[in-house]
Amino acid sequence: MLRWKFAVATALAVTAVAGPAAVAADAQTATALATCSGTGCDDKDPNDTGCSAGASTVPGSGFRPYNGYLEMRFGNCATNWARFTVSENGHYAIWVQRQASSGIPAREGRHYEFDGTTTGGPYWSDQLYAPNVPLTKARVCVTRRAYPWWDNAQCSGWF
């Protein structure tokens, strides 16, 4: 649960101390500082690996399951992960999936389970390598625990 708090605190500290120019410069060198590459980034935290620096939301990937907001993020290591903002307290799981192509195997990422609150988050999953070259695509999914079962997964389209 501390993943999101650490990321926010780090981003605020860097911006406050060094200013926006330092944040931009940091994003340019982030790929060189990443601790993984290719499928070696699979099932790892994008912040811990340095892959989240300079990340962006994949256009058109966001949608509103469970009255929250789920989006696919794309990082500088050519990785994708799910980011979910909760609007209803509950127990959730989020993950990313990858289609197979060009020697990269299909894969469903590790499910990140959490007790989401409306005052917490956003929450994010581990990442999967999906460079979209030439056709490696990914999507993000979420499900909510409806004790004792899980609801059907709700997934974005493939991007």
Coordinates of N, CA, C and O in Angstrom, one line a residue:
M1 N 0.8 -1.2 0.0 CA 0.0 0.0 0.0 C 0.8 1.3 0.0 O 0.4 2.3 -0.3
L2 N 2.1 1.1 0.4 CA 2.9 2.3 0.4 C 3.5 2.7 -0.9 O 4.1 3.8 -1.0
R3 N 3.2 1.9 -2.0 CA 3.8 2.2 -3.3 C 3.4 3.6 -3.7 O 4.2 4.4 -4.2
W4 N 2.1 3.9 -3.7 CA 1.7 5.2 -4.2 C 2.1 6.3 -3.4 O 2.4 7.4 -3.9
K5 N 2.2 6.2 -2.1 CA 2.6 7.3 -1.2 C 4.1 7.6 -1.5 O 4.5 8.8 -1.5
F6 N 4.9 6.6 -1.7 CA 6.3 6.8 -2.0 C 6.5 7.6 -3.3 O 7.3 8.5 -3.4
A7 N 5.8 7.1 -4.3 CA 5.9 7.8 -5.6 C 5.5 9.2 -5.6 O 6.1 10.1 -6.1
V8 N 4.4 9.5 -4.9 CA 3.9 10.9 -4.8 C 4.9 11.8 -4.0 O 5.3 12.8 -4.4
A9 N 5.4 11.2 -2.9 CA 6.3 12.0 -2.1 C 7.6 12.3 -2.8 O 8.2 13.4 -2.8
T10 N 8.1 11.3 -3.6 CA 9.3 11.4 -4.3 C 9.1 12.5 -5.4 O 10.0 13.4 -5.6
A11 N 8.0 12.4 -6.2 CA 7.8 13.4 -7.2 C 7.7 14.8 -6.7 O 8.2 15.8 -7.2
L12 N 7.0 15.0 -5.6 CA 6.8 16.3 -5.0 C 8.2 16.8 -4.4 O 8.5 18.0 -4.6
A13 N 9.0 16.0 -3.8 CA 10.3 16.4 -3.3 C 11.2 16.8 -4.5 O 11.9 17.8 -4.4
V14 N 11.2 16.1 -5.5 CA 12.1 16.4 -6.7 C 11.7 17.7 -7.3 O 12.5 18.6 -7.6
T15 N 10.4 17.9 -7.5 CA 9.9 19.1 -8.1 C 10.1 20.3 -7.1 O 10.5 21.4 -7.6
A16 N 9.9 20.2 -5.8 CA 10.0 21.3 -4.9 C 11.5 21.7 -4.8 O 11.8 22.9 -4.7
V17 N 12.4 20.7 -4.7 CA 13.8 21.0 -4.5 C 14.5 21.5 -5.8 O 15.2 22.4 -5.8
A18 N 14.3 20.7 -6.9 CA 15.1 21.0 -8.1 C 14.3 21.7 -9.2 O 14.9 22.2 -10.1
G19 N 13.0 21.8 -9.1 CA 12.2 22.5 -10.1 C 11.8 21.6 -11.3 O 12.4 20.5 -11.5
P20 N 10.9 22.1 -12.1 CA 10.4 21.4 -13.3 C 11.5 21.0 -14.3 O 11.5 20.0 -14.9
A21 N 12.6 21.9 -14.4 CA 13.6 21.6 -15.4 C 14.4 20.3 -15.0 O 14.8 19.5 -15.9
A22 N 14.6 20.1 -13.7 CA 15.3 18.9 -13.2 C 14.5 17.7 -13.5 O 15.0 16.7 -13.8
V23 N 13.2 17.8 -13.3 CA 12.3 16.7 -13.6 C 12.3 16.3 -15.0 O 12.4 15.1 -15.4
A24 N 12.3 17.3 -16.0 CA 12.4 17.0 -17.4 C 13.8 16.3 -17.7 O 13.8 15.4 -18.5
A25 N 14.8 16.9 -17.1 CA 16.2 16.3 -17.4 C 16.2 14.9 -16.9 O 16.8 14.0 -17.5
D26 N 15.6 14.6 -15.7 CA 15.6 13.3 -15.1 C 14.9 12.3 -16.1 O 15.3 11.2 -16.2
A27 N 13.8 12.7 -16.7 CA 13.1 11.8 -17.6 C 13.9 11.5 -18.8 O 13.8 10.4 -19.3
Q28 N 14.8 12.4 -19.3 CA 15.6 12.1 -20.4 C 16.7 11.1 -20.1 O 17.1 10.3 -21.0
T29 N 17.1 11.0 -18.9 CA 18.2 10.1 -18.6 C 17.6 8.8 -17.9 O 18.4 7.9 -17.6
A30 N 16.3 8.7 -17.8 CA 15.7 7.6 -17.0 C 15.9 6.3 -17.7 O 16.1 5.3 -17.0
T31 N 15.9 6.2 -19.0 CA 16.1 4.9 -19.7 C 17.5 4.4 -19.4 O 17.7 3.2 -19.1
A32 N 18.5 5.3 -19.3 CA 19.8 4.8 -19.0 C 19.9 4.4 -17.6 O 20.8 3.5 -17.2
L33 N 19.1 4.9 -16.7 CA 19.2 4.5 -15.3 C 18.2 3.4 -14.9 O 18.2 2.9 -13.8
A34 N 17.4 2.9 -15.8 CA 16.5 1.8 -15.6 C 17.3 0.6 -15.2 O 18.4 0.3 -15.7
T35 N 16.7 -0.2 -14.3 CA 17.4 -1.4 -13.7 C 17.0 -2.7 -14.5 O 17.3 -3.8 -14.0
C36 N 16.2 -2.5 -15.5 CA 15.8 -3.7 -16.3 C 15.6 -3.3 -17.8 O 15.6 -2.1 -18.1
S37 N 15.4 -4.3 -18.6 CA 15.1 -4.1 -20.0 C 14.4 -5.3 -20.6 O 14.5 -6.4 -20.1
G38 N 13.6 -5.1 -21.7 CA 12.9 -6.1 -22.3 C 12.0 -6.9 -21.3 O 11.5 -6.3 -20.4
T39 N 11.9 -8.2 -21.6 CA 11.0 -9.0 -20.7 C 11.6 -9.2 -19.3 O 10.9 -9.7 -18.4
G40 N 12.9 -8.7 -19.1 CA 13.4 -8.7 -17.7 C 12.7 -7.7 -16.8 O 12.9 -7.7 -15.6
C41 N 11.9 -6.8 -17.4 CA 11.1 -5.9 -16.6 C 9.7 -6.5 -16.2 O 9.0 -5.9 -15.4
D42 N 9.4 -7.6 -16.8 CA 8.1 -8.2 -16.5 C 7.9 -8.5 -15.0 O 8.8 -8.9 -14.3
D43 N 6.7 -8.2 -14.5 CA 6.3 -8.4 -13.1 C 7.1 -7.6 -12.1 O 7.3 -8.1 -11.0
K44 N 7.6 -6.5 -12.5 CA 8.4 -5.6 -11.6 C 7.7 -4.3 -11.5 O 7.0 -3.8 -12.4
D45 N 7.8 -3.6 -10.3 CA 7.2 -2.3 -10.1 C 7.9 -1.3 -11.0 O 9.1 -1.1 -11.0
P46 N 7.1 -0.5 -11.8 CA 7.7 0.4 -12.7 C 8.4 1.6 -12.0 O 9.4 2.1 -12.5
N47 N 8.0 1.9 -10.8 CA 8.8 2.9 -10.0 C 10.1 2.4 -9.5 O 11.1 3.1 -9.6
D48 N 10.1 1.2 -9.0 CA 11.4 0.6 -8.5 C 12.4 0.4 -9.6 O 13.6 0.5 -9.3
T49 N 12.0 0.2 -10.8 CA 12.9 -0.1 -11.9 C 13.4 1.1 -12.6 O 14.2 1.1 -13.5
G50 N 12.7 2.3 -12.4 CA 13.0 3.5 -13.1 C 12.2 3.6 -14.4 O 12.4 4.6 -15.1
C51 N 11.4 2.7 -14.7 CA 10.7 2.7 -16.0 C 9.5 3.7 -16.0 O 9.0 4.0 -17.0
S52 N 9.1 4.2 -14.8 CA 8.0 5.1 -14.8 C 8.4 6.5 -15.0 O 7.5 7.4 -15.3
A53 N 9.6 6.8 -15.0 CA 10.1 8.2 -15.3 C 9.6 8.6 -16.7 O 9.9 7.9 -17.6
G54 N 9.0 9.7 -16.8 CA 8.5 10.2 -18.1 C 7.4 9.4 -18.7 O 7.0 9.5 -19.8
A55 N 6.7 8.6 -17.8 CA 5.6 7.7 -18.3 C 4.4 8.6 -18.8 O 4.2 9.7 -18.3
S56 N 3.6 8.0 -19.6 CA 2.4 8.7 -20.1 C 1.2 7.7 -20.2 O 1.5 6.5 -20.2
T57 N 0.0 8.2 -20.2 CA -1.2 7.4 -20.3 C -1.3 7.1 -21.8 O -1.2 8.0 -22.7
V58 N -1.6 5.8 -22.2 CA -1.8 5.5 -23.6 C -3.2 6.1 -24.0 O -4.2 5.9 -23.3
P59 N -3.1 6.9 -25.0 CA -4.4 7.6 -25.5 C -5.5 6.6 -25.8 O -5.3 5.6 -26.4
G60 N -6.7 6.9 -25.2 CA -7.8 6.1 -25.5 C -8.0 4.9 -24.6 O -8.9 4.1 -24.6
S61 N -7.0 4.6 -23.7 CA -7.0 3.4 -22.9 C -7.8 3.6 -21.6 O -8.2 2.6 -21.0
G62 N -8.1 4.8 -21.2 CA -8.9 5.0 -19.9 C -10.3 4.7 -20.0 O -11.0 5.0 -21.0
F63 N -10.9 4.1 -19.0 CA -12.3 3.8 -18.9 C -12.7 3.8 -17.4 O -11.9 3.8 -16.5
R64 N -14.0 3.7 -17.1 CA -14.5 3.8 -15.7 C -15.2 2.6 -15.2 O -16.4 2.6 -15.0
P65 N -14.4 1.5 -14.9 CA -15.0 0.4 -14.2 C -15.3 0.6 -12.7 O -14.4 1.3 -12.1
Y66 N -16.3 0.1 -12.2 CA -16.6 0.2 -10.8 C -16.6 1.7 -10.3 O -16.2 2.0 -9.2
N67 N -17.0 2.6 -11.2 CA -17.1 4.0 -10.9 C -15.7 4.6 -10.6 O -15.6 5.7 -10.2
G68 N -14.6 3.9 -10.9 CA -13.3 4.4 -10.8 C -12.7 4.8 -12.1 O -13.5 5.0 -13.1
Y69 N -11.4 4.9 -12.2 CA -10.8 5.2 -13.5 C -9.6 4.3 -13.7 O -8.6 4.4 -12.9
L70 N -9.6 3.5 -14.7 CA -8.5 2.6 -15.0 C -7.9 3.0 -16.3 O -8.6 3.3 -17.3
E71 N -6.6 3.1 -16.3 CA -5.8 3.5 -17.5 C -4.6 2.7 -17.7 O -4.0 2.2 -16.7
M72 N -4.1 2.7 -18.9 CA -2.8 2.0 -19.2 C -1.7 3.0 -19.3 O -1.8 4.0 -20.0
R73 N -0.6 2.8 -18.6 CA 0.5 3.6 -18.6 C 1.6 3.0 -19.5 O 1.7 1.8 -19.5
F74 N 2.4 3.8 -20.1 CA 3.5 3.4 -21.0 C 4.8 4.1 -20.5 O 4.8 5.3 -20.4
G75 N 5.8 3.3 -20.2 CA 7.0 3.9 -19.6 C 8.2 3.8 -20.6 O 8.1 3.3 -21.7
N76 N 9.3 4.4 -20.2 CA 10.5 4.6 -21.0 C 11.2 3.2 -21.3 O 12.1 3.2 -22.1
C77 N 10.8 2.2 -20.6 CA 11.4 0.8 -20.8 C 10.6 0.0 -21.8 O 10.7 -1.2 -21.9
A78 N 9.6 0.7 -22.5 CA 8.7 0.1 -23.4 C 7.8 -0.9 -22.6 O 7.5 -2.0 -23.1
T79 N 7.4 -0.5 -21.4 CA 6.6 -1.4 -20.6 C 5.2 -0.7 -20.4 O 5.1 0.5 -20.5
N80 N 4.2 -1.5 -20.0 CA 2.9 -1.1 -19.7 C 2.5 -1.5 -18.3 O 2.9 -2.6 -17.9
W81 N 1.6 -0.8 -17.7 CA 1.1 -1.2 -16.4 C -0.3 -0.5 -16.2 O -0.6 0.4 -16.9
A82 N -1.1 -1.1 -15.3 CA -2.4 -0.5 -15.0 C -2.3 0.5 -13.9 O -1.5 0.3 -12.9
R83 N -3.0 1.6 -14.0 CA -3.2 2.6 -12.9 C -4.7 2.8 -12.7 O -5.4 3.0 -13.6
F84 N -5.1 2.6 -11.4 CA -6.5 2.7 -11.1 C -6.7 3.7 -10.0 O -6.1 3.6 -8.9
T85 N -7.7 4.6 -10.2 CA -8.1 5.5 -9.2 C -9.5 5.1 -8.7 O -10.4 4.9 -9.5
V86 N -9.6 4.8 -7.4 CA -10.8 4.2 -6.8 C -11.8 5.3 -6.5 O -11.4 6.4 -6.0
S87 N -13.1 5.1 -6.7 CA -14.1 6.0 -6.3 C -15.1 5.3 -5.3 O -16.1 5.9 -4.9
E88 N -14.9 4.0 -5.2 CA -15.7 3.2 -4.2 C -14.8 2.3 -3.4 O -14.0 1.6 -4.0
N89 N -14.8 2.4 -2.1 CA -14.0 1.6 -1.2 C -14.3 0.1 -1.6 O -15.4 -0.3 -1.9
G90 N -13.2 -0.7 -1.6 CA -13.4 -2.1 -1.9 C -12.1 -2.8 -2.0 O -11.0 -2.2 -2.0
H91 N -12.1 -4.1 -2.2 CA -10.9 -5.0 -2.5 C -10.8 -5.2 -4.0 O -11.7 -5.8 -4.6
Y92 N -9.8 -4.8 -4.6 CA -9.6 -4.8 -6.0 C -8.3 -5.6 -6.4 O -7.4 -5.8 -5.6
A93 N -8.3 -6.0 -7.7 CA -7.0 -6.5 -8.3 C -6.9 -5.9 -9.7 O -7.9 -5.8 -10.4
I94 N -5.7 -5.4 -10.0 CA -5.4 -4.8 -11.3 C -4.2 -5.5 -11.9 O -3.4 -6.0 -11.2
W95 N -4.2 -5.6 -13.2 CA -3.0 -6.2 -13.9 C -3.0 -5.8 -15.4 O -3.9 -5.2 -15.9
V96 N -1.9 -6.2 -16.0 CA -1.8 -5.9 -17.5 C -1.6 -7.2 -18.2 O -1.1 -8.2 -17.6
Q97 N -2.0 -7.3 -19.4 CA -1.9 -8.5 -20.3 C -1.1 -8.1 -21.5 O -1.3 -7.0 -22.0
R98 N -0.4 -9.0 -22.1 CA 0.4 -8.8 -23.3 C 0.0 -9.9 -24.4 O 0.0 -11.0 -24.0
Q99 N -0.2 -9.4 -25.6 CA -0.4 -10.4 -26.7 C 1.0 -10.8 -27.2 O 2.0 -10.1 -27.1
A100 N 1.0 -12.0 -27.8 CA 2.3 -12.5 -28.3 C 2.5 -12.0 -29.7 O 1.6 -11.8 -30.5
S101 N 3.8 -11.7 -30.0 CA 4.2 -11.4 -31.4 C 5.7 -11.2 -31.4 O 6.4 -10.9 -30.4
S102 N 6.3 -11.4 -32.6 CA 7.7 -11.2 -32.8 C 8.6 -11.8 -31.7 O 9.6 -11.2 -31.3
G103 N 8.3 -13.0 -31.3 CA 9.2 -13.7 -30.4 C 8.9 -13.3 -28.9 O 9.6 -13.8 -28.0
I104 N 8.0 -12.4 -28.7 CA 7.7 -12.0 -27.3 C 6.4 -12.8 -26.9 O 5.4 -12.7 -27.5
P105 N 6.5 -13.6 -25.8 CA 5.4 -14.5 -25.5 C 4.2 -13.7 -24.9 O 4.4 -12.7 -24.3
A106 N 3.0 -14.3 -25.1 CA 1.8 -13.7 -24.5 C 2.0 -13.9 -23.0 O 2.6 -14.9 -22.5
R107 N 1.4 -13.0 -22.2 CA 1.6 -13.1 -20.8 C 0.5 -12.3 -20.0 O 0.1 -11.2 -20.5
E108 N 0.1 -12.8 -18.9 CA -0.8 -12.1 -18.0 C 0.1 -11.7 -16.8 O 0.7 -12.6 -16.2
G109 N 0.2 -10.4 -16.5 CA 1.0 -10.0 -15.4 C 0.4 -10.4 -14.1 O -0.7 -10.7 -13.9
R110 N 1.3 -10.3 -13.1 CA 0.9 -10.6 -11.7 C -0.2 -9.7 -11.3 O -0.2 -8.5 -11.6
H111 N -1.2 -10.2 -10.6 CA -2.3 -9.4 -10.1 C -1.9 -8.7 -8.9 O -1.4 -9.3 -7.9
Y112 N -2.1 -7.4 -8.9 CA -1.9 -6.6 -7.7 C -3.2 -6.4 -6.9 O -4.1 -5.7 -7.4
E113 N -3.3 -7.0 -5.8 CA -4.5 -6.9 -4.9 C -4.3 -5.8 -3.9 O -3.2 -5.7 -3.3
F114 N -5.4 -5.1 -3.6 CA -5.3 -4.0 -2.6 C -6.7 -3.7 -2.1 O -7.7 -3.9 -2.8
D115 N -6.7 -3.1 -0.9 CA -7.9 -2.6 -0.3 C -7.9 -1.1 -0.7 O -7.3 -0.3 -0.1
G116 N -8.7 -0.8 -1.8 CA -8.7 0.6 -2.3 C -9.7 1.5 -1.5 O -10.8 1.0 -1.1
T117 N -9.2 2.7 -1.3 CA -10.1 3.7 -0.6 C -10.2 4.9 -1.5 O -9.3 5.2 -2.3
T118 N -11.2 5.7 -1.3 CA -11.4 6.9 -2.1 C -10.4 8.0 -1.7 O -10.2 8.9 -2.5
T119 N -9.8 7.8 -0.5 CA -8.7 8.8 -0.1 C -7.3 8.4 -0.5 O -6.4 9.1 -0.3
G120 N -7.2 7.1 -1.0 CA -5.9 6.6 -1.3 C -5.7 6.6 -2.8 O -6.6 7.0 -3.6
G121 N -4.6 6.2 -3.3 CA -4.3 6.0 -4.7 C -3.8 7.2 -5.4 O -3.6 8.2 -4.7
P122 N -3.6 7.2 -6.7 CA -3.9 6.0 -7.5 C -3.0 4.8 -7.2 O -2.0 4.9 -6.7
Y123 N -3.5 3.6 -7.5 CA -2.8 2.4 -7.3 C -2.4 1.9 -8.7 O -3.0 2.1 -9.7
W124 N -1.2 1.1 -8.7 CA -0.7 0.6 -10.0 C -0.3 -0.8 -9.8 O 0.1 -1.3 -8.8
S125 N -0.3 -1.5 -11.0 CA 0.2 -2.9 -11.1 C 1.7 -2.9 -11.4 O 2.3 -1.9 -11.7
D126 N 2.2 -4.1 -11.4 CA 3.5 -4.4 -11.9 C 3.4 -4.2 -13.4 O 2.4 -4.1 -14.0
Q127 N 4.6 -4.2 -14.1 CA 4.6 -3.9 -15.6 C 4.9 -5.2 -16.4 O 5.4 -6.1 -15.8
L128 N 4.6 -5.1 -17.7 CA 5.0 -6.1 -18.7 C 5.6 -5.3 -19.8 O 5.1 -4.3 -20.2
Y129 N 6.6 -5.9 -20.4 CA 7.3 -5.4 -21.6 C 6.3 -5.6 -22.8 O 5.8 -6.7 -23.0
A130 N 6.0 -4.5 -23.5 CA 5.1 -4.6 -24.7 C 5.5 -3.4 -25.6 O 4.8 -2.4 -25.5
P131 N 6.5 -3.6 -26.4 CA 7.0 -2.4 -27.1 C 6.2 -2.0 -28.3 O 6.5 -1.0 -28.9
N132 N 5.1 -2.7 -28.7 CA 4.3 -2.4 -29.8 C 5.1 -2.3 -31.1 O 4.8 -1.5 -32.0
V133 N 6.1 -3.1 -31.2 CA 7.0 -3.2 -32.4 C 7.1 -4.7 -32.8 O 7.8 -5.4 -32.1
P134 N 6.6 -5.2 -33.9 CA 5.7 -4.4 -34.7 C 4.2 -4.5 -34.2 O 3.4 -3.6 -34.4
L135 N 3.8 -5.5 -33.5 CA 2.4 -5.7 -33.2 C 2.2 -6.2 -31.7 O 1.2 -6.7 -31.4
T136 N 3.2 -6.0 -30.9 CA 3.0 -6.5 -29.5 C 2.1 -5.5 -28.8 O 2.4 -4.3 -28.6
K137 N 0.9 -5.9 -28.4 CA -0.1 -5.0 -27.8 C -0.3 -5.5 -26.3 O -0.1 -6.6 -25.9
A138 N -0.9 -4.5 -25.6 CA -1.2 -4.8 -24.2 C -2.6 -4.2 -23.9 O -3.1 -3.4 -24.6
R139 N -3.1 -4.7 -22.7 CA -4.4 -4.1 -22.2 C -4.3 -4.2 -20.7 O -3.5 -5.0 -20.1
V140 N -5.2 -3.4 -20.0 CA -5.2 -3.4 -18.5 C -6.6 -3.9 -18.1 O -7.6 -3.8 -18.8
C141 N -6.6 -4.6 -16.9 CA -7.8 -5.1 -16.4 C -7.9 -4.9 -14.9 O -7.0 -4.6 -14.2
V142 N -9.2 -4.9 -14.4 CA -9.5 -4.7 -13.0 C -10.7 -5.6 -12.7 O -11.5 -6.0 -13.5
T143 N -10.7 -6.1 -11.4 CA -11.8 -6.8 -10.9 C -12.0 -6.4 -9.4 O -11.0 -5.9 -8.8
R144 N -13.2 -6.6 -8.9 CA -13.4 -6.3 -7.5 C -13.9 -7.5 -6.8 O -14.7 -8.3 -7.3
R145 N -13.5 -7.6 -5.5 CA -13.9 -8.8 -4.7 C -15.4 -8.6 -4.3 O -15.7 -7.5 -3.7
A146 N -16.2 -9.5 -4.6 CA -17.6 -9.6 -4.1 C -17.7 -10.8 -3.2 O -18.0 -11.9 -3.8
Y147 N -17.3 -10.8 -2.0 CA -17.0 -11.9 -1.2 C -18.2 -12.9 -1.3 O -19.3 -12.6 -1.2
P148 N -17.8 -14.2 -1.4 CA -16.5 -14.8 -1.4 C -15.9 -14.9 -2.8 O -14.8 -15.5 -3.0
W149 N -16.5 -14.3 -3.8 CA -16.0 -14.5 -5.2 C -15.5 -13.1 -5.7 O -15.6 -12.1 -5.1
W150 N -14.9 -13.2 -6.9 CA -14.5 -12.0 -7.6 C -15.5 -11.7 -8.8 O -16.0 -12.6 -9.4
D151 N -15.7 -10.5 -9.0 CA -16.5 -10.1 -10.2 C -15.8 -10.5 -11.4 O -14.6 -10.7 -11.4
N152 N -16.5 -10.5 -12.6 CA -15.9 -10.7 -13.9 C -14.9 -9.5 -14.1 O -15.2 -8.4 -13.8
A153 N -13.8 -9.8 -14.7 CA -12.8 -8.8 -15.0 C -13.3 -7.8 -16.1 O -14.0 -8.2 -17.0
Q154 N -13.0 -6.6 -15.9 CA -13.3 -5.6 -16.9 C -11.9 -5.1 -17.5 O -11.1 -4.6 -16.7
C155 N -11.8 -5.2 -18.8 CA -10.5 -4.9 -19.4 C -10.7 -3.8 -20.5 O -11.7 -3.7 -21.1
S156 N -9.6 -3.1 -20.7 CA -9.6 -2.1 -21.8 C -9.4 -2.8 -23.1 O -9.3 -4.1 -23.2
G157 N -9.5 -2.1 -24.2 CA -9.2 -2.7 -25.5 C -7.7 -3.0 -25.6 O -6.9 -2.6 -24.7
W158 N -7.2 -3.6 -26.7 CA -5.8 -3.8 -26.9 C -5.2 -2.6 -27.6 O -5.7 -2.1 -28.6
F159 N -4.1 -2.1 -27.0 CA -3.4 -1.0 -27.6 C -1.9 -1.3 -27.9 O -1.3 -2.1 -27.2

